[in-house]
Amino acid sequence: MEICQSLLDLLFHGELVQKTVYSVGFVFLTMAISLVFAAGMTAISRFSAYAREFMLLLQSILSPIPGVAVLPIVILWMGISRTAVVLIMVHATLWPLWAQLDLSVERLGSRYGRFMEAFRLDRWTRFWHIYVQGSAEDLKSSLGISWSRGWRALISVEMIFGMVGSRSGLGWLIFERRMYMDTAGLLAGLVTIALCGILFESLLFKGGKLHDAY
């Protein structure tokens, strides 16, 4: 009951909505950046086998590393800044996007390669009707995985950056409630994080978790 009351207080009298919108928006912003990078990496890998092998090597090395694990290195390079957070988030969200897109393009090229050559399809027709539309479901799955990894990374990073004065997002809300020994408020923040995760994974990215192999 106290958790529900604290949740309502934060919702109507606190900054819960503002912090939730900030955190969700930040994840989507970095996902958009990662999607642009993933599309560029996929295009480059189609023209150079060496580039694809190099990207596969990077993906196999960097993808298993959690976003928070690279935080000390990023802080050494860039200090405590928004750019550092963006870099960590891009690291967390990029690799599942690229891995799924690369596999999807490779599969579509093998399946429709002879068809495209036989009908002499131009580059735009190949790009839009074969690769973009053909990889839509794979892209949706990879976006679900990317969202899941990015959401977890952002909350952790916000809690860590909150200790040094970067006050924003749900991660800072949890850290702040802990400092004030507000257990009900802390649990209310955790409930909000869980609800956001369930909402986006079950509605917007439904089915994405089934392919979380990257």
Coordinates of N, CA and C in Angstrom, one line a residue:
M1 N 0.8 -1.2 0.0 CA 0.0 0.0 0.0 C 0.9 1.3 0.0
E2 N 2.0 1.2 0.8 CA 2.9 2.4 0.8 C 3.5 2.6 -0.5
I3 N 3.8 1.5 -1.2 CA 4.5 1.6 -2.5 C 3.5 2.3 -3.5
C4 N 2.2 1.9 -3.5 CA 1.2 2.5 -4.4 C 1.1 4.0 -4.1
Q5 N 1.0 4.3 -2.8 CA 0.9 5.7 -2.4 C 2.1 6.5 -2.8
S6 N 3.3 6.0 -2.6 CA 4.5 6.7 -3.1 C 4.5 6.8 -4.6
L7 N 4.1 5.8 -5.3 CA 4.0 5.9 -6.8 C 3.1 7.0 -7.2
L8 N 1.9 7.1 -6.6 CA 1.0 8.1 -6.9 C 1.5 9.5 -6.6
D9 N 2.2 9.6 -5.4 CA 2.8 10.9 -5.0 C 3.9 11.3 -6.0
L10 N 4.7 10.4 -6.4 CA 5.8 10.7 -7.4 C 5.1 11.1 -8.8
L11 N 4.0 10.4 -9.1 CA 3.4 10.6 -10.4 C 2.7 12.0 -10.5
F12 N 2.1 12.4 -9.4 CA 1.3 13.7 -9.4 C 2.0 14.8 -8.8
H13 N 2.9 14.6 -7.9 CA 3.6 15.7 -7.2 C 5.1 15.7 -7.4
G14 N 5.7 14.6 -7.9 CA 7.1 14.5 -8.1 C 7.5 14.7 -9.6
E15 N 8.6 14.1 -10.0 CA 9.1 14.2 -11.3 C 9.1 12.9 -12.0
L16 N 8.3 12.0 -11.6 CA 8.3 10.6 -12.2 C 8.0 10.7 -13.7
V17 N 7.0 11.4 -14.1 CA 6.7 11.4 -15.6 C 7.9 12.0 -16.4
Q18 N 8.4 13.1 -15.9 CA 9.5 13.8 -16.5 C 10.8 12.9 -16.6
K19 N 11.1 12.2 -15.6 CA 12.3 11.3 -15.6 C 12.0 10.1 -16.4
T20 N 10.8 9.6 -16.4 CA 10.5 8.4 -17.3 C 10.6 8.8 -18.7
V21 N 10.0 9.9 -19.1 CA 10.1 10.4 -20.5 C 11.5 10.6 -20.9
Y22 N 12.3 11.2 -20.0 CA 13.7 11.5 -20.3 C 14.5 10.1 -20.6
S23 N 14.3 9.2 -19.7 CA 15.0 7.9 -19.8 C 14.6 7.2 -21.1
V24 N 13.3 7.1 -21.3 CA 12.8 6.3 -22.5 C 13.3 7.1 -23.8
G25 N 13.2 8.4 -23.8 CA 13.6 9.1 -25.0 C 15.1 9.0 -25.2
F26 N 15.9 8.9 -24.2 CA 17.3 8.8 -24.3 C 17.7 7.4 -24.9
V27 N 17.0 6.4 -24.5 CA 17.2 5.0 -25.1 C 16.8 5.0 -26.6
F28 N 15.7 5.6 -26.9 CA 15.3 5.6 -28.3 C 16.3 6.5 -29.2
L29 N 16.8 7.6 -28.6 CA 17.7 8.4 -29.3 C 19.0 7.6 -29.7
T30 N 19.5 6.9 -28.7 CA 20.7 6.1 -28.9 C 20.4 4.9 -29.8
M31 N 19.2 4.3 -29.7 CA 18.9 3.3 -30.7 C 18.8 3.8 -32.1
A32 N 18.3 5.0 -32.3 CA 18.3 5.6 -33.6 C 19.7 5.8 -34.2
I33 N 20.6 6.3 -33.3 CA 22.0 6.4 -33.7 C 22.6 5.1 -34.0
S34 N 22.4 4.1 -33.2 CA 22.9 2.7 -33.4 C 22.4 2.1 -34.7
L35 N 21.1 2.4 -35.0 CA 20.5 1.9 -36.3 C 21.2 2.5 -37.5
V36 N 21.5 3.8 -37.4 CA 22.2 4.4 -38.5 C 23.6 3.7 -38.7
F37 N 24.3 3.5 -37.6 CA 25.6 2.9 -37.7 C 25.5 1.4 -38.2
A38 N 24.5 0.7 -37.7 CA 24.3 -0.7 -38.1 C 24.0 -0.8 -39.6
A39 N 23.2 0.1 -40.1 CA 22.9 0.1 -41.5 C 24.1 0.4 -42.4
G40 N 24.9 1.4 -41.9 CA 26.2 1.7 -42.6 C 27.2 0.5 -42.6
M41 N 27.3 -0.1 -41.4 CA 28.2 -1.2 -41.3 C 27.7 -2.4 -42.2
T42 N 26.4 -2.6 -42.2 CA 25.9 -3.7 -43.1 C 26.2 -3.4 -44.5
A43 N 26.0 -2.1 -45.0 CA 26.3 -1.8 -46.4 C 27.7 -2.0 -46.7
I44 N 28.6 -1.6 -45.8 CA 30.1 -1.7 -46.0 C 30.4 -3.2 -46.1
S45 N 29.8 -4.0 -45.2 CA 30.1 -5.5 -45.2 C 29.7 -6.2 -46.5
R46 N 28.7 -5.6 -47.2 CA 28.3 -6.2 -48.4 C 29.3 -6.0 -49.6
F47 N 30.1 -4.9 -49.5 CA 31.0 -4.6 -50.5 C 32.4 -5.1 -50.2
S48 N 32.7 -5.5 -49.0 CA 34.1 -5.9 -48.6 C 34.0 -7.1 -47.7
A49 N 34.5 -8.2 -48.1 CA 34.5 -9.4 -47.2 C 35.4 -9.2 -46.0
Y50 N 36.5 -8.5 -46.3 CA 37.5 -8.2 -45.2 C 36.8 -7.3 -44.1
A51 N 36.1 -6.3 -44.6 CA 35.4 -5.5 -43.6 C 34.4 -6.3 -42.8
R52 N 33.7 -7.2 -43.4 CA 32.7 -8.0 -42.7 C 33.4 -8.9 -41.7
E53 N 34.5 -9.5 -42.0 CA 35.2 -10.3 -41.1 C 35.7 -9.5 -39.9
F54 N 36.2 -8.3 -40.2 CA 36.6 -7.4 -39.1 C 35.5 -7.0 -38.2
M55 N 34.3 -6.7 -38.7 CA 33.2 -6.4 -37.9 C 32.7 -7.6 -37.1
L56 N 32.7 -8.7 -37.7 CA 32.3 -10.0 -37.0 C 33.3 -10.2 -35.8
L57 N 34.5 -9.9 -36.0 CA 35.5 -10.0 -34.9 C 35.2 -9.0 -33.8
L58 N 34.9 -7.8 -34.2 CA 34.6 -6.8 -33.2 C 33.3 -7.2 -32.4
Q59 N 32.3 -7.7 -33.2 CA 31.0 -8.0 -32.6 C 31.2 -9.2 -31.6
S60 N 32.0 -10.2 -31.9 CA 32.3 -11.3 -31.0 C 33.0 -10.9 -29.8
I61 N 33.9 -9.9 -29.9 CA 34.6 -9.4 -28.7 C 33.8 -8.5 -27.8
L62 N 33.1 -7.5 -28.5 CA 32.5 -6.4 -27.7 C 31.1 -6.7 -27.3
S63 N 30.4 -7.5 -28.1 CA 28.9 -7.7 -27.8 C 28.7 -8.3 -26.4
P64 N 29.5 -9.3 -26.0 CA 29.2 -9.9 -24.6 C 29.6 -8.9 -23.5
I65 N 30.3 -7.8 -23.7 CA 30.6 -6.9 -22.6 C 29.5 -6.0 -22.3
P66 N 29.0 -6.0 -21.1 CA 27.9 -5.1 -20.7 C 28.3 -3.7 -20.8
G67 N 27.3 -2.8 -21.1 CA 27.6 -1.4 -21.3 C 28.3 -0.8 -20.1
V68 N 27.9 -1.2 -18.9 CA 28.4 -0.6 -17.6 C 29.9 -1.0 -17.5
A69 N 30.3 -2.1 -18.0 CA 31.7 -2.6 -17.9 C 32.7 -1.7 -18.6
V70 N 32.2 -1.0 -19.6 CA 33.2 -0.1 -20.4 C 33.1 1.3 -19.8
L71 N 32.3 1.5 -18.7 CA 32.2 2.8 -18.2 C 33.5 3.4 -17.7
P72 N 34.4 2.7 -17.0 CA 35.7 3.3 -16.5 C 36.5 3.8 -17.7
I73 N 36.6 3.0 -18.8 CA 37.4 3.4 -19.9 C 36.8 4.6 -20.6
V74 N 35.5 4.7 -20.7 CA 34.8 5.8 -21.4 C 35.0 7.1 -20.5
I75 N 35.0 6.9 -19.2 CA 35.2 8.1 -18.3 C 36.6 8.6 -18.5
L76 N 37.6 7.7 -18.6 CA 39.0 8.1 -18.8 C 39.1 8.9 -20.1
W77 N 38.4 8.5 -21.1 CA 38.5 9.1 -22.4 C 37.8 10.5 -22.5
M78 N 36.5 10.5 -22.0 CA 35.6 11.6 -22.2 C 35.2 12.3 -20.9
G79 N 35.5 11.7 -19.8 CA 35.1 12.3 -18.5 C 33.6 12.1 -18.3
I80 N 33.1 12.8 -17.3 CA 31.7 12.7 -16.9 C 30.9 13.6 -17.8
S81 N 30.3 13.1 -18.9 CA 29.6 14.0 -19.9 C 28.5 13.2 -20.5
R82 N 27.6 14.0 -21.2 CA 26.5 13.3 -22.0 C 27.1 12.5 -23.1
T83 N 28.2 12.9 -23.7 CA 28.8 12.1 -24.7 C 29.3 10.8 -24.3
A84 N 29.8 10.7 -23.0 CA 30.2 9.4 -22.5 C 29.0 8.5 -22.3
V85 N 27.9 9.0 -21.9 CA 26.6 8.2 -21.7 C 26.2 7.7 -23.1
V86 N 26.2 8.6 -24.1 CA 25.8 8.2 -25.4 C 26.6 7.1 -26.0
L87 N 28.0 7.2 -25.7 CA 28.9 6.2 -26.2 C 28.6 4.8 -25.6
I88 N 28.4 4.8 -24.3 CA 28.1 3.6 -23.6 C 26.8 3.0 -24.1
M89 N 25.8 3.8 -24.3 CA 24.5 3.4 -24.8 C 24.6 2.8 -26.2
V90 N 25.3 3.5 -27.0 CA 25.5 3.0 -28.4 C 26.2 1.6 -28.4
H91 N 27.2 1.5 -27.5 CA 27.9 0.2 -27.4 C 26.8 -0.9 -27.0
A92 N 25.9 -0.6 -26.1 CA 25.0 -1.6 -25.6 C 23.9 -1.9 -26.7
T93 N 23.6 -1.0 -27.5 CA 22.5 -1.2 -28.4 C 22.9 -1.5 -29.9
L94 N 24.1 -1.2 -30.2 CA 24.6 -1.4 -31.6 C 24.7 -2.8 -32.1
W95 N 25.3 -3.7 -31.2 CA 25.7 -5.0 -31.7 C 24.6 -5.9 -32.0
P96 N 23.5 -6.0 -31.2 CA 22.4 -6.8 -31.7 C 21.7 -6.3 -32.9
L97 N 21.7 -5.0 -33.1 CA 21.1 -4.5 -34.4 C 22.0 -4.9 -35.6
W98 N 23.3 -4.7 -35.5 CA 24.1 -5.1 -36.6 C 24.1 -6.6 -36.9
A99 N 24.2 -7.4 -35.9 CA 24.3 -8.8 -36.1 C 23.0 -9.3 -36.8
Q100 N 21.9 -8.9 -36.3 CA 20.6 -9.3 -36.9 C 20.5 -8.8 -38.4
L101 N 20.8 -7.5 -38.6 CA 20.7 -7.0 -39.9 C 21.7 -7.7 -40.9
D102 N 22.9 -7.9 -40.4 CA 23.9 -8.6 -41.3 C 23.4 -10.0 -41.7
L103 N 22.9 -10.7 -40.7 CA 22.4 -12.1 -41.1 C 21.2 -12.0 -42.0
S104 N 20.3 -11.0 -41.8 CA 19.1 -10.9 -42.6 C 19.5 -10.5 -44.0
V105 N 20.4 -9.6 -44.2 CA 20.8 -9.2 -45.6 C 21.6 -10.4 -46.3
E106 N 22.4 -11.1 -45.5 CA 23.0 -12.3 -46.1 C 22.0 -13.3 -46.5
R107 N 21.0 -13.6 -45.7 CA 20.0 -14.5 -46.1 C 19.2 -14.1 -47.3
L108 N 18.8 -12.8 -47.3 CA 18.0 -12.3 -48.5 C 18.8 -12.4 -49.7
G109 N 20.1 -12.0 -49.6 CA 21.0 -12.1 -50.8 C 21.1 -13.5 -51.4
S110 N 21.2 -14.5 -50.5 CA 21.3 -15.9 -50.9 C 20.0 -16.4 -51.5
R111 N 18.9 -15.9 -51.0 CA 17.6 -16.4 -51.4 C 17.1 -15.8 -52.7
Y112 N 17.4 -14.4 -52.9 CA 16.9 -13.7 -54.0 C 18.0 -13.3 -55.0
G113 N 19.2 -13.8 -54.8 CA 20.3 -13.3 -55.7 C 20.0 -13.6 -57.1
R114 N 19.6 -14.8 -57.5 CA 19.4 -15.2 -58.8 C 18.2 -14.4 -59.4
F115 N 17.2 -14.2 -58.5 CA 16.0 -13.5 -59.0 C 16.3 -12.1 -59.4
M116 N 17.2 -11.4 -58.5 CA 17.5 -10.0 -58.8 C 18.4 -9.9 -60.1
E117 N 19.2 -10.9 -60.3 CA 20.0 -10.9 -61.5 C 19.2 -11.2 -62.8
A118 N 18.3 -12.1 -62.6 CA 17.5 -12.5 -63.8 C 16.6 -11.4 -64.3
F119 N 16.0 -10.7 -63.3 CA 15.1 -9.6 -63.7 C 15.8 -8.2 -63.7
R120 N 17.1 -8.2 -63.5 CA 17.9 -7.0 -63.6 C 17.3 -5.8 -62.9
L121 N 17.1 -6.1 -61.6 CA 16.5 -5.1 -60.7 C 17.5 -4.0 -60.5
D122 N 17.1 -2.7 -60.5 CA 18.0 -1.6 -60.2 C 18.3 -1.6 -58.7
R123 N 19.3 -0.7 -58.3 CA 19.7 -0.7 -57.0 C 18.6 -0.3 -56.0
W124 N 17.8 0.7 -56.4 CA 16.8 1.2 -55.5 C 15.7 0.1 -55.2
T125 N 15.3 -0.6 -56.3 CA 14.4 -1.7 -56.1 C 14.9 -2.8 -55.3
R126 N 16.2 -3.1 -55.4 CA 16.8 -4.2 -54.6 C 16.8 -3.7 -53.1
F127 N 17.2 -2.5 -52.9 CA 17.4 -2.0 -51.6 C 16.0 -1.9 -50.9
W128 N 15.0 -1.3 -51.5 CA 13.7 -1.1 -50.8 C 12.9 -2.4 -50.8
H129 N 12.6 -3.0 -51.9 CA 11.7 -4.1 -52.0 C 12.3 -5.5 -51.5
I130 N 13.6 -5.6 -51.6 CA 14.2 -6.9 -51.2 C 14.7 -6.8 -49.8
Y131 N 15.6 -5.8 -49.6 CA 16.4 -5.8 -48.3 C 15.6 -5.1 -47.2
V132 N 15.0 -3.9 -47.5 CA 14.3 -3.2 -46.4 C 13.0 -4.0 -46.0
Q133 N 12.2 -4.3 -47.0 CA 10.9 -5.0 -46.7 C 11.2 -6.4 -46.2
G134 N 12.2 -7.0 -46.8 CA 12.5 -8.4 -46.4 C 13.0 -8.6 -45.0
S135 N 13.7 -7.5 -44.5 CA 14.4 -7.6 -43.2 C 13.5 -6.9 -42.1
A136 N 12.3 -6.6 -42.4 CA 11.5 -5.8 -41.4 C 11.2 -6.6 -40.2
E137 N 10.9 -7.9 -40.3 CA 10.7 -8.7 -39.1 C 12.0 -8.9 -38.3
D138 N 13.1 -9.2 -39.0 CA 14.3 -9.3 -38.3 C 14.7 -8.0 -37.6
L139 N 14.4 -6.9 -38.3 CA 14.8 -5.6 -37.6 C 13.9 -5.4 -36.4
K140 N 12.7 -5.8 -36.4 CA 11.8 -5.7 -35.2 C 12.4 -6.5 -34.1
S141 N 12.8 -7.7 -34.4 CA 13.4 -8.6 -33.3 C 14.7 -7.9 -32.8
S142 N 15.5 -7.4 -33.6 CA 16.8 -6.8 -33.2 C 16.5 -5.6 -32.4
L143 N 15.5 -4.8 -32.7 CA 15.1 -3.6 -32.0 C 14.7 -4.0 -30.6
G144 N 14.0 -5.1 -30.5 CA 13.5 -5.5 -29.1 C 14.7 -5.9 -28.2
I145 N 15.7 -6.6 -28.8 CA 16.9 -6.9 -28.1 C 17.7 -5.7 -27.7
S146 N 17.8 -4.8 -28.7 CA 18.5 -3.6 -28.5 C 17.9 -2.7 -27.4
W147 N 16.6 -2.6 -27.4 CA 15.9 -1.9 -26.3 C 16.1 -2.5 -25.0
S148 N 16.1 -3.8 -24.9 CA 16.3 -4.5 -23.6 C 17.7 -4.2 -23.0
R149 N 18.7 -4.3 -23.9 CA 20.0 -4.1 -23.4 C 20.2 -2.6 -23.1
G150 N 19.7 -1.7 -23.9 CA 19.9 -0.3 -23.7 C 19.2 0.2 -22.5
W151 N 18.0 -0.3 -22.2 CA 17.2 0.1 -21.0 C 18.0 -0.3 -19.7
R152 N 18.5 -1.5 -19.7 CA 19.2 -1.9 -18.5 C 20.5 -1.1 -18.3
A153 N 21.2 -0.9 -19.4 CA 22.4 -0.1 -19.3 C 22.2 1.3 -18.9
L154 N 21.1 2.0 -19.4 CA 20.8 3.3 -19.1 C 20.5 3.5 -17.6
I155 N 19.7 2.6 -17.0 CA 19.4 2.8 -15.6 C 20.6 2.6 -14.7
S156 N 21.5 1.7 -15.1 CA 22.7 1.5 -14.3 C 23.6 2.7 -14.5
V157 N 23.8 3.3 -15.7 CA 24.6 4.4 -15.9 C 24.1 5.6 -15.2
E158 N 22.8 5.8 -15.2 CA 22.2 7.0 -14.5 C 22.4 6.9 -13.0
M159 N 22.4 5.7 -12.5 CA 22.6 5.6 -11.0 C 24.1 6.0 -10.7
I160 N 25.0 5.5 -11.6 CA 26.4 5.8 -11.3 C 26.7 7.3 -11.6
F161 N 26.2 7.8 -12.6 CA 26.4 9.3 -12.9 C 25.7 10.2 -11.9
G162 N 24.6 9.7 -11.3 CA 23.9 10.4 -10.3 C 24.8 10.7 -9.1
M163 N 25.7 9.9 -8.8 CA 26.6 10.1 -7.7 C 27.6 11.2 -7.9
V164 N 27.8 11.6 -9.2 CA 28.7 12.7 -9.5 C 28.0 13.9 -10.0
G165 N 26.7 14.0 -9.8 CA 26.0 15.2 -10.1 C 25.2 15.3 -11.3
S166 N 25.2 14.2 -12.2 CA 24.4 14.2 -13.4 C 23.0 13.7 -13.1
R167 N 22.1 14.6 -12.7 CA 20.8 14.2 -12.1 C 19.8 14.2 -13.2
S168 N 19.4 13.0 -13.7 CA 18.4 12.9 -14.7 C 18.0 11.4 -14.8
G169 N 16.7 11.2 -15.1 CA 16.2 9.9 -15.4 C 15.8 9.1 -14.2
L170 N 15.3 7.9 -14.5 CA 14.8 7.0 -13.5 C 16.0 6.4 -12.6
G171 N 17.1 6.3 -13.2 CA 18.3 5.8 -12.4 C 18.6 6.7 -11.3
W172 N 18.6 8.0 -11.6 CA 18.8 9.0 -10.6 C 17.7 9.0 -9.5
L173 N 16.5 8.8 -10.0 CA 15.4 8.8 -9.0 C 15.6 7.7 -8.0
I174 N 16.0 6.5 -8.4 CA 16.2 5.4 -7.5 C 17.4 5.7 -6.6
F175 N 18.5 6.3 -7.1 CA 19.6 6.7 -6.3 C 19.2 7.7 -5.2
E176 N 18.4 8.7 -5.7 CA 17.9 9.7 -4.8 C 17.1 9.2 -3.7
R177 N 16.1 8.3 -4.0 CA 15.3 7.7 -3.0 C 16.1 6.9 -2.0
R178 N 17.1 6.2 -2.4 CA 18.0 5.5 -1.5 C 18.7 6.4 -0.6
M179 N 19.2 7.5 -1.1 CA 19.9 8.5 -0.2 C 19.0 9.0 0.9
Y180 N 17.7 9.2 0.6 CA 16.8 9.7 1.6 C 16.1 8.6 2.4
M181 N 16.6 7.4 2.2 CA 16.1 6.2 2.9 C 14.6 6.0 2.7
D182 N 14.1 6.4 1.5 CA 12.7 6.3 1.1 C 12.5 4.9 0.4
T183 N 12.3 3.9 1.2 CA 12.2 2.6 0.6 C 11.0 2.4 -0.3
A184 N 9.9 3.0 0.1 CA 8.7 2.9 -0.7 C 8.9 3.7 -2.0
G185 N 9.5 4.8 -2.0 CA 9.8 5.6 -3.2 C 10.8 4.8 -4.1
L186 N 11.8 4.2 -3.5 CA 12.7 3.4 -4.3 C 12.0 2.2 -5.0
L187 N 11.2 1.5 -4.3 CA 10.4 0.4 -4.9 C 9.5 0.9 -5.9
A188 N 8.9 2.1 -5.7 CA 8.0 2.7 -6.7 C 8.8 3.0 -8.0
G189 N 10.0 3.4 -7.9 CA 10.9 3.6 -9.1 C 11.2 2.3 -9.8
L190 N 11.4 1.3 -9.0 CA 11.7 0.0 -9.6 C 10.5 -0.6 -10.3
V191 N 9.3 -0.3 -9.8 CA 8.1 -0.8 -10.4 C 7.9 0.0 -11.7
T192 N 8.2 1.3 -11.7 CA 8.1 2.1 -13.0 C 9.0 1.5 -14.1
I193 N 10.3 1.2 -13.7 CA 11.2 0.6 -14.6 C 10.7 -0.7 -15.2
A194 N 10.2 -1.6 -14.3 CA 9.7 -2.8 -14.8 C 8.5 -2.6 -15.7
L195 N 7.6 -1.7 -15.4 CA 6.4 -1.5 -16.2 C 6.8 -0.9 -17.6
C196 N 7.8 -0.1 -17.6 CA 8.3 0.4 -18.9 C 8.9 -0.7 -19.7
G197 N 9.7 -1.6 -19.1 CA 10.2 -2.7 -19.8 C 9.2 -3.6 -20.4
I198 N 8.2 -3.9 -19.6 CA 7.1 -4.8 -20.0 C 6.3 -4.2 -21.1
L199 N 6.0 -2.9 -21.0 CA 5.2 -2.2 -22.0 C 5.8 -2.2 -23.3
F200 N 7.1 -1.8 -23.4 CA 7.7 -1.7 -24.7 C 8.1 -3.1 -25.3
E201 N 8.5 -4.0 -24.4 CA 8.9 -5.3 -25.0 C 7.7 -6.1 -25.4
S202 N 6.5 -6.0 -24.7 CA 5.4 -6.8 -25.1 C 4.5 -6.1 -26.1
L203 N 4.5 -4.8 -26.3 CA 3.7 -4.1 -27.2 C 4.4 -3.6 -28.5
L204 N 5.4 -2.8 -28.2 CA 6.1 -2.2 -29.4 C 7.1 -3.2 -30.0
F205 N 7.8 -4.0 -29.2 CA 8.8 -4.9 -29.8 C 8.4 -6.3 -29.5
K206 N 7.1 -6.6 -29.6 CA 6.6 -8.0 -29.3 C 7.3 -9.0 -30.2
G207 N 7.9 -10.0 -29.5 CA 8.6 -11.1 -30.3 C 10.1 -10.9 -30.3
G208 N 10.6 -9.7 -30.0 CA 12.0 -9.5 -30.1 C 12.9 -10.4 -29.2
K209 N 12.4 -10.7 -28.0 CA 13.1 -11.5 -27.1 C 13.4 -12.9 -27.6
L210 N 12.6 -13.4 -28.5 CA 12.7 -14.8 -29.0 C 14.0 -15.0 -29.7
H211 N 14.6 -13.9 -30.2 CA 15.8 -14.0 -31.0 C 17.0 -13.5 -30.3
D212 N 17.0 -13.4 -29.0 CA 18.1 -12.8 -28.2 C 19.2 -13.8 -28.1
A213 N 19.9 -13.9 -29.2 CA 21.1 -14.8 -29.2 C 22.4 -14.1 -29.4
Y214 N 22.3 -12.8 -29.4 CA 23.5 -12.0 -29.6 C 23.9 -11.1 -28.4

